């Protein structure tokens, strides 16, 4: 019998039946793991969430000890400790919408079961920064920063070093081209010219990029499209609609947040 103790980020959870739920986690030492966890306790009229299920909320960081059995996709937790609950991501505003989107995105793309500690550290550090970010505009841009700088860890970073005015950007190849490629997965010159500037966004300056709601929605749509081209299968995401509705609800004339 083997046991594994590792930090883990909770990606997603759902109730499986009347007693159990399944939590999907991304661990520092073993990549993605699926956990079978008691999700309800008590009699029917007085049911409550068991402590383990409460701790396994999306984007929480936990330390878990699991029993490893060969050829098992679901693992049982022997010990679980909460490392970081990230209450700042549940403020009911921009950060909540961003966290819902990042949770769904990571759940869809982190499917491998190999260890990748640099990737784990990057995600963890970004979530910590987003949680404590004091500037509303920076928080509103944080998912764009996160997605752009996640690409190198996934091995699909676009090549934006060689650019000439008037170039097109071939999204399938991830590089610039002097003429339009023979397919529709392309950024025209007016959008391709903006890409090197966008790639300069980082954790220190993401509050300096003033996007209105239409620009932010357009950037997000193209980033999701790029992810879908390079990381198949990539199903439709539901949380971007929450981000769009949040920005649409703002009362400023051009939604410059």
Short mmCIF file of C-alpha atoms in Angstrom, two decimals, residues 6-12 24-28 31 33 56-64 84 86 106 110 119-125 127-128:
data_model
loop_
_atom_site.label_atom_id
_atom_site.label_comp_id
_atom_site.label_asym_id
_atom_site.label_seq_id
_atom_site.Cartn_x
_atom_site.Cartn_y
_atom_site.Cartn_z
CA UNK A 6 1.26 16.64 -1.76
CA UNK A 7 0.00 20.22 -2.06
CA UNK A 8 -2.93 20.47 -4.47
CA UNK A 9 -5.11 23.09 -6.13
CA UNK A 10 -8.81 22.29 -6.31
CA UNK A 11 -10.09 22.68 -9.87
CA UNK A 12 -13.68 21.47 -9.72
CA UNK A 24 -10.68 17.19 -9.30
CA UNK A 25 -7.34 18.53 -8.08
CA UNK A 26 -4.05 19.49 -9.67
CA UNK A 27 -1.17 18.33 -7.48
CA UNK A 28 2.41 19.52 -7.36
CA UNK A 31 -0.47 16.28 -11.84
CA UNK A 33 -5.93 13.55 -9.45
CA UNK A 56 -12.33 21.28 -1.41
CA UNK A 57 -13.82 24.40 -2.95
CA UNK A 58 -12.48 25.42 -6.36
CA UNK A 59 -9.13 27.24 -6.28
CA UNK A 60 -8.49 26.43 -2.62
CA UNK A 61 -5.02 25.08 -1.97
CA UNK A 62 -4.87 22.02 0.26
CA UNK A 63 -2.39 19.42 1.40
CA UNK A 64 -3.76 15.95 0.90
CA UNK A 84 -5.12 28.62 1.55
CA UNK A 86 -8.41 32.50 -0.87
CA UNK A 106 -7.87 24.98 -15.60
CA UNK A 110 -5.01 20.41 -16.89
CA UNK A 119 3.40 25.06 -13.69
CA UNK A 120 1.94 24.44 -10.24
CA UNK A 121 3.98 27.30 -8.77
CA UNK A 122 2.96 29.67 -11.56
CA UNK A 123 -0.74 28.99 -11.07
CA UNK A 124 -0.47 29.25 -7.30
CA UNK A 125 1.48 32.53 -7.41
CA UNK A 127 -3.96 33.15 -7.78
CA UNK A 128 -2.29 34.65 -4.72
#
